[in-house]
């Protein structure tokens, strides 16, 4: 009588002395099956030890895992993008560095500086991106193709994502006139007040907050965009605190009128 293991994985060659009865018992009993899709990675045991959060339609579908073809079912970070089969599909314009391998993508380590500023390769499947911006939340690695592409994407318009790699500064501060008529926001939001021109310039967000927080390090603001309202002649409750110098003195008349 054919067992369920034999029926589901007909091309499975058991390891010497191996038994199908060990398959699917929740324990990866034999490393021989670690990278063996034809045996369903020991009926899923060795697979789910490696990828505990990967959701599969059925154990039989494991036959297709990492078979050289990208299967949408496994094209998720939890399933390591079909064991690397999907990287070329997800980043079709990616040109690997000489000797580069997709198998290094998404392993949690930025292995090659070539990918540091390479959105077409998803910054090495996210590895180099998240090393730089560990708190940045993205919808999917595929969306990294749009990062710092010259267009402001709301998904990345956060301080944690450095405002889409500077793409969003012109959107956030549309009335900002850069010093010397320049067109580069590259110094904005880097934590350093590099130009005194922006010290008193709310329309440029005080150099993306850099010059503001150098002056008022304990001032809490809801978002950098709200800095365009700072010291604009109207008292804004957000800045009506001693840490924010009472909205750059806009709030004194309001404060004194309540005394």
XYZ file of C-alpha atoms in Angstrom:
259
model
C 0.000 0.000 0.000
C 1.382 3.420 -0.978
C 1.807 5.726 1.984
C 0.726 9.382 1.928
C 4.404 10.397 1.765
C 5.027 8.211 -1.265
C 1.908 9.511 -2.986
C 2.544 13.194 -2.305
C 6.274 13.083 -3.026
C 6.670 10.301 -5.605
C 10.172 11.420 -6.614
C 11.440 11.492 -3.050
C 14.454 9.289 -2.455
C 14.649 8.599 1.235
C 17.947 8.863 3.036
C 19.455 5.530 3.955
C 17.255 3.997 6.634
C 14.783 6.846 6.314
C 11.063 6.421 6.926
C 8.082 8.341 5.647
C 6.603 7.872 9.104
C 8.947 10.620 10.332
C 7.510 13.069 7.814
C 5.223 15.780 9.175
C 5.816 15.016 12.850
C 6.922 18.587 13.528
C 10.599 17.749 13.910
C 13.333 18.099 11.305
C 14.915 14.719 12.039
C 17.436 14.619 9.210
C 19.501 17.433 7.649
C 19.441 15.415 4.404
C 15.985 16.890 3.806
C 16.917 20.525 4.583
C 17.244 21.459 0.925
C 15.218 18.650 -0.606
C 11.964 19.895 -2.190
C 11.294 16.504 -3.814
C 10.737 15.144 -0.313
C 8.845 18.281 0.737
C 11.678 19.040 3.145
C 10.703 16.042 5.263
C 7.005 16.649 4.831
C 7.439 20.298 5.792
C 9.328 19.651 9.031
C 12.696 21.023 7.886
C 11.031 23.751 5.821
C 8.998 25.250 8.656
C 11.968 25.028 11.001
C 13.712 27.398 8.577
C 10.684 29.507 7.596
C 8.182 29.267 10.471
C 6.030 32.163 9.230
C 5.812 31.058 5.595
C 2.223 30.221 4.635
C 1.792 27.519 1.966
C -1.336 26.296 0.228
C -0.416 22.673 0.848
C 2.662 20.602 1.601
C 2.578 19.276 -1.958
C 3.288 22.794 -3.229
C 6.696 22.573 -1.532
C 7.767 20.543 -4.562
C 7.929 23.880 -6.405
C 9.952 25.715 -3.790
C 13.280 27.046 -5.065
C 12.930 25.103 -8.322
C 14.278 27.940 -10.470
C 10.839 29.390 -11.244
C 9.270 32.177 -9.202
C 6.000 30.998 -7.655
C 3.788 33.798 -6.362
C 2.730 31.660 -3.416
C 6.263 31.866 -2.035
C 7.081 35.400 -3.209
C 7.047 36.811 0.312
C 9.738 37.782 2.808
C 8.474 35.048 5.152
C 9.213 32.453 2.437
C 12.500 34.163 1.435
C 11.064 34.968 -1.978
C 10.777 31.358 -3.105
C 14.278 30.541 -1.925
C 15.676 33.363 -4.099
C 13.805 32.288 -7.259
C 11.838 35.564 -7.288
C 14.588 38.172 -7.068
C 15.002 38.420 -10.846
C 11.217 38.764 -11.230
C 10.943 41.376 -8.484
C 13.915 43.391 -9.749
C 14.016 42.688 -13.506
C 16.370 45.604 -14.234
C 18.881 44.606 -11.590
C 22.386 44.148 -12.923
C 24.338 42.075 -10.439
C 27.807 43.129 -9.462
C 30.527 41.003 -11.022
C 30.317 37.585 -9.421
C 27.189 38.611 -7.529
C 24.486 36.148 -6.539
C 20.829 36.613 -5.783
C 21.289 34.082 -2.988
C 22.923 36.866 -0.936
C 19.802 39.013 -1.264
C 17.512 39.269 1.743
C 19.836 37.465 4.140
C 19.912 40.413 6.542
C 23.474 41.451 5.708
C 24.592 44.189 3.331
C 27.282 42.103 1.659
C 28.272 44.500 -1.117
C 28.497 48.307 -1.109
C 27.682 48.185 -4.848
C 24.034 47.860 -3.822
C 24.045 50.698 -1.246
C 22.473 53.174 -3.645
C 20.960 50.740 -6.125
C 17.142 50.778 -6.062
C 16.934 48.642 -9.222
C 18.344 45.785 -7.154
C 16.224 46.732 -4.157
C 19.411 47.649 -2.298
C 20.433 43.979 -2.191
C 16.922 42.782 -1.502
C 16.532 45.319 1.283
C 19.717 44.345 3.148
C 21.669 47.559 2.451
C 18.518 49.691 2.726
C 17.528 48.523 6.204
C 21.117 48.767 7.417
C 20.833 52.492 6.594
C 17.186 53.009 7.596
C 16.338 50.300 10.151
C 13.112 52.003 11.292
C 11.729 52.612 7.804
C 8.530 50.629 7.181
C 7.861 49.615 3.566
C 4.829 47.927 2.018
C 7.016 45.405 0.212
C 10.592 45.101 -0.969
C 9.384 45.632 -4.535
C 8.374 49.177 -3.604
C 12.062 49.941 -3.004
C 12.317 50.326 -6.783
C 10.642 53.719 -6.281
C 12.915 54.910 -3.503
C 14.802 58.123 -4.304
C 13.703 57.965 -7.960
C 13.063 61.701 -8.202
C 9.359 61.426 -7.328
C 8.044 61.804 -3.792
C 6.283 58.607 -2.691
C 4.083 59.031 0.376
C 5.096 55.578 1.589
C 8.629 56.868 2.179
C 7.744 60.433 3.203
C 8.766 59.879 6.819
C 11.818 60.810 8.868
C 12.560 57.094 9.313
C 12.842 56.749 5.513
C 14.712 60.080 5.157
C 11.799 61.536 3.207
C 12.172 59.204 0.235
C 15.909 59.771 0.048
C 15.314 63.560 -0.246
C 12.694 63.232 -3.007
C 10.002 64.723 -0.740
C 11.634 67.923 0.484
C 10.315 70.002 -2.416
C 6.826 68.587 -1.812
C 7.001 69.175 1.934
C 8.398 72.708 1.569
C 7.066 73.923 -1.801
C 7.872 77.597 -1.059
C 11.450 76.907 -0.054
C 14.009 78.873 -2.030
C 17.335 77.155 -1.659
C 20.408 79.164 -0.847
C 22.219 80.412 -3.946
C 19.356 79.214 -6.143
C 20.539 75.617 -5.805
C 18.407 72.596 -6.568
C 19.779 70.072 -4.093
C 18.099 69.217 -0.805
C 20.787 66.665 -0.027
C 21.897 68.372 3.203
C 18.353 68.507 4.589
C 17.519 66.195 7.483
C 21.039 64.881 7.953
C 21.207 66.098 11.544
C 23.645 68.946 10.862
C 22.820 72.622 10.434
C 25.238 73.260 7.590
C 24.039 76.672 6.411
C 23.094 79.711 8.527
C 20.840 80.828 5.642
C 18.275 78.339 6.953
C 18.526 79.366 10.642
C 15.471 81.587 10.440
C 13.830 80.081 7.377
C 10.586 78.255 8.212
C 9.634 77.927 4.534
C 12.569 75.533 4.208
C 11.761 73.872 7.508
C 15.003 75.281 8.912
C 17.023 72.964 6.658
C 14.652 70.044 7.112
C 14.712 70.518 10.880
C 18.510 70.494 11.217
C 18.920 74.150 12.223
C 15.704 74.121 14.253
C 16.622 71.183 16.481
C 20.136 72.530 16.949
C 18.464 75.569 18.553
C 15.562 73.779 20.266
C 16.677 70.180 20.830
C 13.833 69.409 23.258
C 11.033 70.842 21.151
C 8.601 68.128 20.086
C 6.955 68.634 16.688
C 4.270 66.485 15.064
C 6.048 66.491 11.718
C 8.747 68.513 10.005
C 6.116 69.910 7.650
C 4.552 71.778 10.572
C 7.753 73.827 10.907
C 6.507 76.081 8.093
C 4.127 77.525 10.716
C 6.828 78.238 13.282
C 7.173 81.928 14.200
C 4.804 82.931 11.371
C 3.001 85.562 13.436
C 0.248 83.214 14.603
C 0.434 81.292 17.850
C 0.324 77.549 17.160
C -0.488 75.400 20.194
C 1.927 72.736 18.979
C 4.824 75.117 19.619
C 3.379 76.923 22.645
C 5.863 75.373 25.069
C 9.031 76.624 26.740
C 11.012 73.949 24.832
C 9.839 75.541 21.550
C 10.305 79.112 22.882
C 6.563 79.697 22.656
C 6.397 79.435 18.888
C 9.375 81.730 18.438
C 7.596 84.390 20.570
C 4.329 84.206 18.584
C 2.493 83.023 21.696
C 3.465 85.661 24.248
C 0.469 87.894 23.536
C -1.815 84.881 23.882
C -0.092 83.746 27.059
C -0.104 87.180 28.698
C -3.759 87.808 27.826
C -4.705 84.820 29.986
C -2.729 86.036 32.999
